[in-house]
Amino acid sequence: MTIQTVVRMGHPTLRQVAKPYPVDEIDSPAFRTLIQNMRETLHAYGGIGLAAPQIGVSYQLVVIEIENTTTRYGELDQIPFSVFVNPTISVVGEATAGYWEGCLSLPGLMGYVERPQLILVNCLDEAGNSSSVEYDGFLATVFQHEFDHLMGKLYVDRMKDLDRFSFDEEYMEYHTN
Ligand code: ZN
C-alpha cells in the first residue's frame, strides 16, 4: 500500500472525463491495490472522499469514509469505508441545499455551493455487485462533489458567489456561526 500524491487544481487529469473501470477487472489484485492506495491516501490527507482522478488515475472510482467525525465541515456521522465503481446519479426531487465544500485538490480553501439535496446513486460495489443508494443532505453534496471529479469538474465551477470562497482560517473566523 502506498500513499499517493493528490494532484491539485491545474493538473490536466482533474479536467478529464474519467473512463469507466473495466467490470471484469473489479476485485483483481490491481483493483484491490488501487482501492487500498486510495484509502491510505484519504487517511493521510484527512479527507472524507477521494476520486481516482485526484491521484492521477482517470477511472470512475470514488471512495468515501468518515472515520473522525469532527471535521472542518462540523460534526458528521460516521460512514464506513465505501467504494463506488462507475457511479451514475439521478436527482430525486427539486430541493437544493447549500454547504461549504473543501477539496483535497484545492488545499486550504472552502467554497459555498448549492446542489440538489436528494439523489439516487447507482454503481457497482468493490465486489462488482450492483448497488443503488439514496443520499440526502450533506452526504448528497459529498457524493455529487466526488462524482463531479469523474466528469472533470471541480466545486469552483458550481460556485455562484465568490464572496463565499475563502481560505480555511478565514472561513472559520468569518463564515461560521
Ligand atoms: Zn474534491
CSV table of N, CA and C and ligand atoms in Angstrom, one decimal:
chain,number,residue,atom,x,y,z
A,1,MET,N,0.8,-1.2,0.0
A,1,MET,CA,0.0,0.0,0.0
A,1,MET,C,0.9,1.3,0.0
A,2,THR,N,0.4,2.2,-0.7
A,2,THR,CA,1.2,3.4,-0.9
A,2,THR,C,0.3,4.7,-0.8
A,3,ILE,N,0.8,5.6,0.0
A,3,ILE,CA,0.1,6.9,-0.1
A,3,ILE,C,0.5,7.6,-1.3
A,4,GLN,N,-0.5,8.0,-2.1
A,4,GLN,CA,-0.3,8.7,-3.4
A,4,GLN,C,-0.3,10.2,-3.2
A,5,THR,N,0.2,10.9,-4.1
A,5,THR,CA,0.1,12.4,-4.1
A,5,THR,C,-1.2,12.8,-4.7
A,6,VAL,N,-1.9,13.6,-4.0
A,6,VAL,CA,-3.2,14.2,-4.5
A,6,VAL,C,-2.8,15.3,-5.4
A,7,VAL,N,-3.3,15.2,-6.7
A,7,VAL,CA,-2.9,16.3,-7.6
A,7,VAL,C,-3.8,17.5,-7.4
A,8,ARG,N,-3.3,18.6,-7.7
A,8,ARG,CA,-4.0,19.9,-7.4
A,8,ARG,C,-4.6,20.5,-8.6
A,9,MET,N,-5.5,21.5,-8.4
A,9,MET,CA,-6.2,22.2,-9.5
A,9,MET,C,-5.1,22.8,-10.4
A,10,GLY,N,-5.3,22.5,-11.7
A,10,GLY,CA,-4.3,22.9,-12.7
A,10,GLY,C,-3.7,21.6,-13.3
A,11,HIS,N,-3.8,20.5,-12.6
A,11,HIS,CA,-3.4,19.2,-13.2
A,11,HIS,C,-4.4,18.8,-14.2
A,12,PRO,N,-4.0,18.5,-15.4
A,12,PRO,CA,-4.9,18.2,-16.5
A,12,PRO,C,-5.9,17.0,-16.2
A,13,THR,N,-5.4,16.0,-15.5
A,13,THR,CA,-6.3,14.8,-15.2
A,13,THR,C,-7.6,15.2,-14.5
A,14,LEU,N,-7.5,16.3,-13.7
A,14,LEU,CA,-8.7,16.7,-13.0
A,14,LEU,C,-9.8,17.3,-13.9
A,15,ARG,N,-9.4,17.6,-15.1
A,15,ARG,CA,-10.3,18.2,-16.1
A,15,ARG,C,-10.7,17.2,-17.2
A,16,GLN,N,-10.3,15.9,-17.0
A,16,GLN,CA,-10.7,14.9,-18.0
A,16,GLN,C,-12.0,14.1,-17.5
A,17,VAL,N,-12.8,13.7,-18.4
A,17,VAL,CA,-13.8,12.7,-18.1
A,17,VAL,C,-13.2,11.4,-17.9
A,18,ALA,N,-13.4,10.8,-16.7
A,18,ALA,CA,-12.7,9.5,-16.4
A,18,ALA,C,-13.4,8.4,-17.1
A,19,LYS,N,-12.6,7.3,-17.4
A,19,LYS,CA,-13.1,6.1,-18.1
A,19,LYS,C,-13.8,5.2,-17.1
A,20,PRO,N,-14.9,4.5,-17.6
A,20,PRO,CA,-15.4,3.5,-16.7
A,20,PRO,C,-14.4,2.5,-16.3
A,21,TYR,N,-14.4,2.0,-15.1
A,21,TYR,CA,-13.5,0.9,-14.7
A,21,TYR,C,-13.9,-0.4,-15.4
A,22,PRO,N,-13.0,-1.1,-16.0
A,22,PRO,CA,-13.4,-2.4,-16.6
A,22,PRO,C,-14.0,-3.3,-15.6
A,23,VAL,N,-15.3,-3.7,-15.9
A,23,VAL,CA,-16.0,-4.5,-14.9
A,23,VAL,C,-15.4,-5.9,-14.6
A,24,ASP,N,-14.7,-6.4,-15.7
A,24,ASP,CA,-14.1,-7.8,-15.4
A,24,ASP,C,-12.8,-7.7,-14.7
A,25,GLU,N,-12.4,-6.4,-14.4
A,25,GLU,CA,-11.2,-6.3,-13.5
A,25,GLU,C,-11.5,-5.9,-12.1
A,26,ILE,N,-12.8,-5.7,-11.8
A,26,ILE,CA,-13.1,-5.4,-10.4
A,26,ILE,C,-12.8,-6.7,-9.5
A,27,ASP,N,-12.2,-6.4,-8.4
A,27,ASP,CA,-11.7,-7.4,-7.5
A,27,ASP,C,-10.4,-8.1,-7.9
A,28,SER,N,-9.8,-7.6,-9.0
A,28,SER,CA,-8.5,-8.1,-9.4
A,28,SER,C,-7.4,-7.6,-8.4
A,29,PRO,N,-6.2,-8.2,-8.3
A,29,PRO,CA,-5.2,-7.6,-7.5
A,29,PRO,C,-4.9,-6.2,-7.8
A,30,ALA,N,-4.9,-5.8,-9.0
A,30,ALA,CA,-4.6,-4.3,-9.4
A,30,ALA,C,-5.7,-3.4,-8.8
A,31,PHE,N,-6.9,-3.9,-8.9
A,31,PHE,CA,-8.1,-3.1,-8.4
A,31,PHE,C,-7.9,-3.0,-6.9
A,32,ARG,N,-7.7,-4.1,-6.2
A,32,ARG,CA,-7.6,-4.0,-4.8
A,32,ARG,C,-6.5,-3.1,-4.3
A,33,THR,N,-5.3,-3.2,-5.0
A,33,THR,CA,-4.2,-2.3,-4.7
A,33,THR,C,-4.6,-0.8,-4.9
A,34,LEU,N,-5.2,-0.5,-6.0
A,34,LEU,CA,-5.7,0.8,-6.2
A,34,LEU,C,-6.6,1.4,-5.2
A,35,ILE,N,-7.6,0.5,-4.8
A,35,ILE,CA,-8.5,0.9,-3.7
A,35,ILE,C,-7.8,1.1,-2.4
A,36,GLN,N,-6.9,0.2,-2.1
A,36,GLN,CA,-6.2,0.4,-0.8
A,36,GLN,C,-5.3,1.7,-0.8
A,37,ASN,N,-4.7,1.9,-2.0
A,37,ASN,CA,-3.9,3.2,-2.1
A,37,ASN,C,-4.8,4.4,-1.9
A,38,MET,N,-6.0,4.3,-2.5
A,38,MET,CA,-7.0,5.5,-2.3
A,38,MET,C,-7.3,5.6,-0.9
A,39,ARG,N,-7.5,4.5,-0.2
A,39,ARG,CA,-7.9,4.6,1.2
A,39,ARG,C,-6.8,5.2,2.1
A,40,GLU,N,-5.6,4.7,1.8
A,40,GLU,CA,-4.4,5.2,2.6
A,40,GLU,C,-4.2,6.7,2.3
A,41,THR,N,-4.4,7.1,1.1
A,41,THR,CA,-4.2,8.5,0.7
A,41,THR,C,-5.3,9.3,1.4
A,42,LEU,N,-6.5,8.9,1.4
A,42,LEU,CA,-7.6,9.6,2.0
A,42,LEU,C,-7.3,9.8,3.5
A,43,HIS,N,-6.8,8.7,4.2
A,43,HIS,CA,-6.5,8.9,5.6
A,43,HIS,C,-5.3,9.8,5.8
A,44,ALA,N,-4.3,9.7,4.9
A,44,ALA,CA,-3.1,10.5,5.1
A,44,ALA,C,-3.4,12.0,5.0
A,45,TYR,N,-4.3,12.3,4.1
A,45,TYR,CA,-4.7,13.7,3.8
A,45,TYR,C,-5.8,14.2,4.7
A,46,GLY,N,-6.4,13.3,5.4
A,46,GLY,CA,-7.5,13.7,6.3
A,46,GLY,C,-8.8,14.1,5.6
A,47,GLY,N,-9.1,13.5,4.5
A,47,GLY,CA,-10.3,13.8,3.7
A,47,GLY,C,-11.4,12.9,4.1
A,48,ILE,N,-12.6,13.2,3.5
A,48,ILE,CA,-13.8,12.3,3.7
A,48,ILE,C,-14.2,11.6,2.4
A,49,GLY,N,-13.6,12.1,1.3
A,49,GLY,CA,-13.9,11.4,0.0
A,49,GLY,C,-12.7,11.7,-1.0
A,50,LEU,N,-12.6,10.7,-1.9
A,50,LEU,CA,-11.5,10.8,-2.9
A,50,LEU,C,-11.9,10.1,-4.2
A,51,ALA,N,-11.7,10.8,-5.3
A,51,ALA,CA,-11.9,10.2,-6.6
A,51,ALA,C,-10.6,9.8,-7.2
A,52,ALA,N,-10.6,8.7,-8.0
A,52,ALA,CA,-9.3,8.3,-8.6
A,52,ALA,C,-8.6,9.3,-9.4
A,53,PRO,N,-9.3,10.2,-10.1
A,53,PRO,CA,-8.6,11.2,-10.9
A,53,PRO,C,-7.7,12.1,-10.0
A,54,GLN,N,-8.1,12.2,-8.7
A,54,GLN,CA,-7.3,13.1,-7.8
A,54,GLN,C,-5.9,12.5,-7.4
A,55,ILE,N,-5.8,11.2,-7.7
A,55,ILE,CA,-4.4,10.6,-7.6
A,55,ILE,C,-3.8,10.4,-9.0
A,56,GLY,N,-4.4,11.0,-10.0
A,56,GLY,CA,-3.9,11.0,-11.4
A,56,GLY,C,-4.3,9.7,-12.1
A,57,VAL,N,-5.4,9.0,-11.6
A,57,VAL,CA,-5.8,7.8,-12.3
A,57,VAL,C,-7.2,8.1,-12.9
A,58,SER,N,-7.3,8.1,-14.2
A,58,SER,CA,-8.5,8.6,-14.8
A,58,SER,C,-9.6,7.4,-15.0
A,59,TYR,N,-10.0,6.9,-13.9
A,59,TYR,CA,-11.0,5.9,-13.8
A,59,TYR,C,-12.2,6.3,-13.0
A,60,GLN,N,-13.4,5.8,-13.2
A,60,GLN,CA,-14.6,6.2,-12.5
A,60,GLN,C,-14.7,5.4,-11.2
A,61,LEU,N,-13.8,5.8,-10.2
A,61,LEU,CA,-13.8,5.2,-8.9
A,61,LEU,C,-13.8,6.3,-7.8
A,62,VAL,N,-14.7,6.1,-6.8
A,62,VAL,CA,-14.8,7.0,-5.7
A,62,VAL,C,-14.7,6.2,-4.4
A,63,VAL,N,-14.0,6.7,-3.4
A,63,VAL,CA,-14.1,6.2,-2.1
A,63,VAL,C,-14.6,7.3,-1.1
A,64,ILE,N,-15.4,6.9,-0.2
A,64,ILE,CA,-15.9,7.8,0.9
A,64,ILE,C,-15.7,7.1,2.2
A,65,GLU,N,-15.3,7.8,3.2
A,65,GLU,CA,-15.2,7.3,4.6
A,65,GLU,C,-15.2,8.5,5.6
A,66,ILE,N,-16.0,8.4,6.5
A,66,ILE,CA,-16.0,9.4,7.6
A,66,ILE,C,-15.7,8.6,8.9
A,67,GLU,N,-14.4,8.7,9.3
A,67,GLU,CA,-14.0,7.9,10.5
A,67,GLU,C,-13.9,8.9,11.7
A,68,ASN,N,-13.2,10.0,11.5
A,68,ASN,CA,-13.1,11.0,12.5
A,68,ASN,C,-14.3,12.0,12.3
A,69,THR,N,-15.2,12.0,13.2
A,69,THR,CA,-16.5,12.8,12.9
A,69,THR,C,-16.3,14.3,13.2
A,70,THR,N,-15.2,14.7,13.8
A,70,THR,CA,-15.0,16.2,13.9
A,70,THR,C,-14.2,16.6,12.8
A,71,THR,N,-14.8,17.4,11.9
A,71,THR,CA,-14.2,17.8,10.6
A,71,THR,C,-14.3,19.3,10.4
A,72,ARG,N,-13.7,19.8,9.4
A,72,ARG,CA,-13.9,21.3,9.1
A,72,ARG,C,-15.3,21.6,8.6
A,73,TYR,N,-16.1,20.5,8.3
A,73,TYR,CA,-17.5,20.7,8.0
A,73,TYR,C,-18.4,20.6,9.2
A,74,GLY,N,-17.8,20.6,10.4
A,74,GLY,CA,-18.6,20.4,11.6
A,74,GLY,C,-18.6,19.0,12.0
A,75,GLU,N,-19.5,18.6,12.9
A,75,GLU,CA,-19.7,17.2,13.4
A,75,GLU,C,-20.5,16.4,12.3
A,76,LEU,N,-19.9,15.3,11.9
A,76,LEU,CA,-20.6,14.5,10.9
A,76,LEU,C,-20.8,13.1,11.5
A,77,ASP,N,-21.8,12.4,10.9
A,77,ASP,CA,-22.0,11.0,11.3
A,77,ASP,C,-20.9,10.1,10.7
A,78,GLN,N,-20.5,9.0,11.3
A,78,GLN,CA,-19.6,8.1,10.8
A,78,GLN,C,-20.1,7.4,9.6
A,79,ILE,N,-19.3,7.2,8.5
A,79,ILE,CA,-19.6,6.5,7.4
A,79,ILE,C,-18.5,5.4,7.2
A,80,PRO,N,-18.9,4.1,7.1
A,80,PRO,CA,-17.9,3.1,6.9
A,80,PRO,C,-17.2,3.3,5.5
A,81,PHE,N,-16.0,2.8,5.3
A,81,PHE,CA,-15.3,2.9,4.1
A,81,PHE,C,-16.2,2.3,2.9
A,82,SER,N,-16.5,3.1,1.9
A,82,SER,CA,-17.3,2.7,0.8
A,82,SER,C,-16.7,2.9,-0.5
A,83,VAL,N,-16.9,2.0,-1.4
A,83,VAL,CA,-16.3,2.1,-2.8
A,83,VAL,C,-17.4,2.2,-3.8
A,84,PHE,N,-17.3,3.1,-4.7
A,84,PHE,CA,-18.3,3.3,-5.7
A,84,PHE,C,-17.6,3.2,-7.1
A,85,VAL,N,-18.0,2.2,-7.9
A,85,VAL,CA,-17.4,1.9,-9.2
A,85,VAL,C,-18.4,2.3,-10.2
A,86,ASN,N,-18.0,3.1,-11.2
A,86,ASN,CA,-18.8,3.6,-12.3
A,86,ASN,C,-20.2,4.1,-11.9
A,87,PRO,N,-20.2,5.1,-11.0
A,87,PRO,CA,-21.5,5.5,-10.5
A,87,PRO,C,-22.2,6.4,-11.5
A,88,THR,N,-23.5,6.4,-11.4
A,88,THR,CA,-24.4,7.4,-12.1
A,88,THR,C,-25.3,8.0,-11.0
A,89,ILE,N,-25.7,9.2,-11.2
A,89,ILE,CA,-26.5,9.9,-10.3
A,89,ILE,C,-27.8,10.3,-10.9
A,90,SER,N,-28.9,10.2,-10.2
A,90,SER,CA,-30.2,10.8,-10.6
A,90,SER,C,-30.6,11.7,-9.5
A,91,VAL,N,-31.1,12.9,-9.9
A,91,VAL,CA,-31.6,13.8,-8.9
A,91,VAL,C,-33.0,13.4,-8.6
A,92,VAL,N,-33.4,13.3,-7.3
A,92,VAL,CA,-34.7,12.9,-6.8
A,92,VAL,C,-35.4,14.1,-6.2
A,93,GLY,N,-36.3,14.8,-6.9
A,93,GLY,CA,-36.9,15.9,-6.3
A,93,GLY,C,-36.2,17.2,-6.6
A,94,GLU,N,-36.8,18.3,-6.3
A,94,GLU,CA,-36.3,19.6,-6.7
A,94,GLU,C,-35.6,20.4,-5.6
A,95,ALA,N,-35.6,19.9,-4.4
A,95,ALA,CA,-35.0,20.7,-3.3
A,95,ALA,C,-33.5,20.8,-3.5
A,96,THR,N,-32.9,21.9,-3.2
A,96,THR,CA,-31.5,22.1,-3.2
A,96,THR,C,-31.0,22.5,-1.8
A,97,ALA,N,-29.7,22.3,-1.5
A,97,ALA,CA,-29.2,22.7,-0.3
A,97,ALA,C,-27.8,23.2,-0.5
A,98,GLY,N,-27.3,24.2,0.3
A,98,GLY,CA,-26.0,24.8,0.1
A,98,GLY,C,-25.1,24.4,1.3
A,99,TYR,N,-23.9,24.1,1.0
A,99,TYR,CA,-22.9,23.8,2.0
A,99,TYR,C,-21.5,24.4,1.6
A,100,TRP,N,-20.7,24.6,2.6
A,100,TRP,CA,-19.3,25.0,2.3
A,100,TRP,C,-18.6,23.7,2.0
A,101,GLU,N,-17.9,23.6,0.9
A,101,GLU,CA,-17.1,22.4,0.4
A,101,GLU,C,-15.7,22.7,0.4
A,102,GLY,N,-14.9,21.7,0.7
A,102,GLY,CA,-13.5,21.7,0.6
A,102,GLY,C,-13.1,20.6,-0.4
A,103,CYS,N,-11.8,20.6,-0.8
A,103,CYS,CA,-11.4,19.6,-1.7
A,103,CYS,C,-9.9,19.4,-1.6
A,104,LEU,N,-9.4,18.1,-1.5
A,104,LEU,CA,-8.0,17.9,-1.3
A,104,LEU,C,-7.2,18.4,-2.5
A,105,SER,N,-7.9,18.6,-3.6
A,105,SER,CA,-7.1,19.2,-4.8
A,105,SER,C,-7.1,20.7,-4.8
A,106,LEU,N,-7.8,21.3,-3.8
A,106,LEU,CA,-7.7,22.8,-3.6
A,106,LEU,C,-7.4,23.0,-2.2
A,107,PRO,N,-6.2,22.6,-1.7
A,107,PRO,CA,-5.9,22.6,-0.3
A,107,PRO,C,-6.0,24.0,0.3
A,108,GLY,N,-6.6,24.0,1.5
A,108,GLY,CA,-6.6,25.3,2.3
A,108,GLY,C,-7.8,26.2,1.9
A,109,LEU,N,-8.7,25.7,1.0
A,109,LEU,CA,-9.7,26.6,0.6
A,109,LEU,C,-11.1,25.9,0.8
A,110,MET,N,-12.1,26.8,1.0
A,110,MET,CA,-13.5,26.4,1.1
A,110,MET,C,-14.4,27.2,0.2
A,111,GLY,N,-15.5,26.7,-0.3
A,111,GLY,CA,-16.4,27.4,-1.1
A,111,GLY,C,-17.8,27.0,-0.9
A,112,TYR,N,-18.7,27.9,-1.0
A,112,TYR,CA,-20.1,27.6,-0.8
A,112,TYR,C,-20.8,27.2,-2.1
A,113,VAL,N,-21.4,26.1,-2.1
A,113,VAL,CA,-22.0,25.5,-3.3
A,113,VAL,C,-23.4,25.0,-3.0
A,114,GLU,N,-24.4,25.4,-3.9
A,114,GLU,CA,-25.7,24.8,-3.8
A,114,GLU,C,-25.9,23.6,-4.8
A,115,ARG,N,-26.5,22.6,-4.3
A,115,ARG,CA,-26.7,21.4,-5.1
A,115,ARG,C,-28.0,20.7,-4.8
A,116,PRO,N,-28.5,19.8,-5.7
A,116,PRO,CA,-29.7,19.0,-5.3
A,116,PRO,C,-29.5,18.3,-4.0
A,117,GLN,N,-30.5,18.2,-3.2
A,117,GLN,CA,-30.5,17.8,-1.9
A,117,GLN,C,-30.7,16.3,-1.7
A,118,LEU,N,-31.4,15.7,-2.7
A,118,LEU,CA,-31.7,14.3,-2.6
A,118,LEU,C,-31.3,13.6,-4.0
A,119,ILE,N,-30.5,12.6,-3.9
A,119,ILE,CA,-30.0,11.9,-5.1
A,119,ILE,C,-30.1,10.4,-5.0
A,120,LEU,N,-30.1,9.8,-6.1
A,120,LEU,CA,-30.0,8.3,-6.1
A,120,LEU,C,-28.8,7.9,-6.9
A,121,VAL,N,-27.9,7.1,-6.2
A,121,VAL,CA,-26.7,6.7,-6.8
A,121,VAL,C,-26.8,5.2,-7.2
A,122,ASN,N,-26.5,5.0,-8.5
A,122,ASN,CA,-26.4,3.6,-9.0
A,122,ASN,C,-24.9,3.3,-9.3
A,123,CYS,N,-24.4,2.2,-8.8
A,123,CYS,CA,-23.0,1.9,-9.1
A,123,CYS,C,-22.8,0.4,-8.9
A,124,LEU,N,-21.5,0.0,-9.0
A,124,LEU,CA,-21.1,-1.3,-8.6
A,124,LEU,C,-20.3,-1.1,-7.3
A,125,ASP,N,-20.3,-2.1,-6.4
A,125,ASP,CA,-19.5,-2.0,-5.2
A,125,ASP,C,-18.2,-2.7,-5.5
A,126,GLU,N,-17.4,-2.8,-4.4
A,126,GLU,CA,-16.0,-3.3,-4.7
A,126,GLU,C,-16.0,-4.8,-5.0
A,127,ALA,N,-17.1,-5.5,-4.8
A,127,ALA,CA,-17.2,-6.9,-5.2
A,127,ALA,C,-17.8,-7.1,-6.6
A,128,GLY,N,-18.2,-5.9,-7.2
A,128,GLY,CA,-18.8,-6.0,-8.6
A,128,GLY,C,-20.3,-6.1,-8.5
A,129,ASN,N,-20.9,-6.1,-7.4
A,129,ASN,CA,-22.4,-6.2,-7.3
A,129,ASN,C,-23.0,-4.8,-7.5
A,130,SER,N,-24.2,-4.8,-8.1
A,130,SER,CA,-24.9,-3.6,-8.3
A,130,SER,C,-25.4,-3.0,-7.0
A,131,SER,N,-25.4,-1.7,-6.9
A,131,SER,CA,-25.8,-1.1,-5.7
A,131,SER,C,-26.6,0.2,-6.0
A,132,SER,N,-27.6,0.5,-5.3
A,132,SER,CA,-28.4,1.6,-5.5
A,132,SER,C,-28.8,2.2,-4.2
A,133,VAL,N,-28.3,3.5,-3.9
A,133,VAL,CA,-28.5,4.1,-2.6
A,133,VAL,C,-28.9,5.5,-2.8
A,134,GLU,N,-29.9,5.9,-1.9
A,134,GLU,CA,-30.3,7.3,-1.9
A,134,GLU,C,-29.5,8.1,-0.8
A,135,TYR,N,-29.1,9.3,-1.2
A,135,TYR,CA,-28.3,10.2,-0.2
A,135,TYR,C,-29.1,11.5,-0.1
A,136,ASP,N,-29.1,12.0,1.1
A,136,ASP,CA,-29.7,13.4,1.2
A,136,ASP,C,-28.8,14.2,2.1
A,137,GLY,N,-29.1,15.5,2.2
A,137,GLY,CA,-28.3,16.4,3.0
A,137,GLY,C,-26.8,16.5,2.6
A,138,PHE,N,-26.0,16.7,3.6
A,138,PHE,CA,-24.6,16.9,3.3
A,138,PHE,C,-23.9,15.7,2.5
A,139,LEU,N,-24.4,14.5,2.8
A,139,LEU,CA,-23.9,13.4,2.1
A,139,LEU,C,-24.2,13.4,0.6
A,140,ALA,N,-25.4,13.9,0.3
A,140,ALA,CA,-25.7,14.1,-1.2
A,140,ALA,C,-24.7,15.1,-1.8
A,141,THR,N,-24.3,16.1,-1.1
A,141,THR,CA,-23.3,17.1,-1.6
A,141,THR,C,-22.0,16.4,-1.7
A,142,VAL,N,-21.6,15.6,-0.7
A,142,VAL,CA,-20.3,15.0,-0.8
A,142,VAL,C,-20.2,14.1,-2.0
A,143,PHE,N,-21.3,13.3,-2.2
A,143,PHE,CA,-21.3,12.4,-3.3
A,143,PHE,C,-21.2,13.1,-4.7
A,144,GLN,N,-22.0,14.2,-4.8
A,144,GLN,CA,-22.0,14.9,-6.0
A,144,GLN,C,-20.7,15.6,-6.3
A,145,HIS,N,-20.0,16.1,-5.2
A,145,HIS,CA,-18.7,16.6,-5.3
A,145,HIS,C,-17.7,15.6,-5.9
A,146,GLU,N,-17.8,14.4,-5.4
A,146,GLU,CA,-16.9,13.3,-5.8
A,146,GLU,C,-17.2,12.9,-7.3
A,147,PHE,N,-18.5,12.8,-7.5
A,147,PHE,CA,-18.9,12.4,-8.9
A,147,PHE,C,-18.5,13.4,-9.9
A,148,ASP,N,-18.5,14.7,-9.5
A,148,ASP,CA,-18.0,15.8,-10.4
A,148,ASP,C,-16.6,15.5,-10.8
A,149,HIS,N,-15.7,15.0,-9.9
A,149,HIS,CA,-14.3,14.7,-10.2
A,149,HIS,C,-14.2,13.7,-11.4
A,150,LEU,N,-15.2,12.8,-11.5
A,150,LEU,CA,-15.2,11.8,-12.6
A,150,LEU,C,-15.6,12.4,-13.9
A,151,MET,N,-16.2,13.6,-13.8
A,151,MET,CA,-16.7,14.3,-15.0
A,151,MET,C,-15.8,15.4,-15.4
A,152,GLY,N,-14.6,15.6,-14.7
A,152,GLY,CA,-13.7,16.6,-15.0
A,152,GLY,C,-14.1,18.0,-14.4
A,153,LYS,N,-15.0,18.0,-13.4
A,153,LYS,CA,-15.5,19.2,-12.8
A,153,LYS,C,-14.9,19.4,-11.4
A,154,LEU,N,-14.8,20.6,-11.0
A,154,LEU,CA,-14.4,21.0,-9.6
A,154,LEU,C,-15.5,21.8,-9.0
A,155,TYR,N,-15.5,21.9,-7.6
A,155,TYR,CA,-16.6,22.6,-7.0
A,155,TYR,C,-16.6,24.1,-7.4
A,156,VAL,N,-15.4,24.6,-7.7
A,156,VAL,CA,-15.4,26.1,-8.0
A,156,VAL,C,-16.3,26.3,-9.3
A,157,ASP,N,-16.4,25.3,-10.2
A,157,ASP,CA,-17.2,25.5,-11.4
A,157,ASP,C,-18.7,25.8,-11.0
A,158,ARG,N,-19.1,25.3,-9.8
A,158,ARG,CA,-20.5,25.4,-9.4
A,158,ARG,C,-20.8,26.5,-8.5
A,159,MET,N,-19.8,27.3,-8.2
A,159,MET,CA,-20.0,28.4,-7.2
A,159,MET,C,-20.7,29.6,-7.9
A,160,LYS,N,-21.6,30.2,-7.3
A,160,LYS,CA,-22.3,31.3,-7.8
A,160,LYS,C,-21.9,32.6,-7.2
A,161,ASP,N,-21.3,32.6,-6.0
A,161,ASP,CA,-21.0,33.8,-5.2
A,161,ASP,C,-19.6,33.7,-4.7
A,162,LEU,N,-18.6,34.3,-5.4
A,162,LEU,CA,-17.2,34.2,-5.0
A,162,LEU,C,-16.9,35.0,-3.7
A,163,ASP,N,-17.9,35.7,-3.1
A,163,ASP,CA,-17.7,36.3,-1.8
A,163,ASP,C,-17.7,35.1,-0.8
A,164,ARG,N,-18.2,34.0,-1.2
A,164,ARG,CA,-18.2,32.9,-0.2
A,164,ARG,C,-17.2,31.8,-0.7
A,165,PHE,N,-16.0,32.3,-1.1
A,165,PHE,CA,-14.8,31.5,-1.4
A,165,PHE,C,-13.7,31.9,-0.5
A,166,SER,N,-13.2,31.0,0.3
A,166,SER,CA,-12.4,31.5,1.4
A,166,SER,C,-11.3,30.5,1.8
A,167,PHE,N,-10.2,31.0,2.3
A,167,PHE,CA,-9.2,30.1,2.9
A,167,PHE,C,-9.8,29.6,4.2
A,168,ASP,N,-9.3,28.4,4.6
A,168,ASP,CA,-9.8,27.7,5.8
A,168,ASP,C,-9.9,28.6,7.0
A,169,GLU,N,-8.8,29.3,7.3
A,169,GLU,CA,-8.8,30.1,8.5
A,169,GLU,C,-9.8,31.3,8.5
A,170,GLU,N,-9.9,31.9,7.4
A,170,GLU,CA,-10.9,33.0,7.2
A,170,GLU,C,-12.3,32.4,7.2
A,171,TYR,N,-12.5,31.2,6.7
A,171,TYR,CA,-13.8,30.6,6.8
A,171,TYR,C,-14.2,30.4,8.3
A,172,MET,N,-13.2,29.8,9.0
A,172,MET,CA,-13.5,29.6,10.5
A,172,MET,C,-13.8,30.9,11.2
A,173,GLU,N,-13.1,32.0,10.8
A,173,GLU,CA,-13.2,33.2,11.5
A,173,GLU,C,-14.4,34.0,11.1
A,174,TYR,N,-14.8,34.0,9.9
A,174,TYR,CA,-15.8,34.9,9.4
A,174,TYR,C,-17.1,34.3,8.8
A,175,HIS,N,-17.0,33.0,8.5
A,175,HIS,CA,-18.2,32.4,7.8
A,175,HIS,C,-18.9,31.3,8.6
A,176,THR,N,-18.4,31.0,9.8
A,176,THR,CA,-19.2,30.0,10.6
A,176,THR,C,-19.9,30.8,11.7
A,177,ASN,N,-21.0,30.2,12.2
A,177,ASN,CA,-21.7,30.9,13.3
A,177,ASN,C,-21.3,30.6,14.6
B,1,ZN,ZN,-12.7,17.2,-4.4
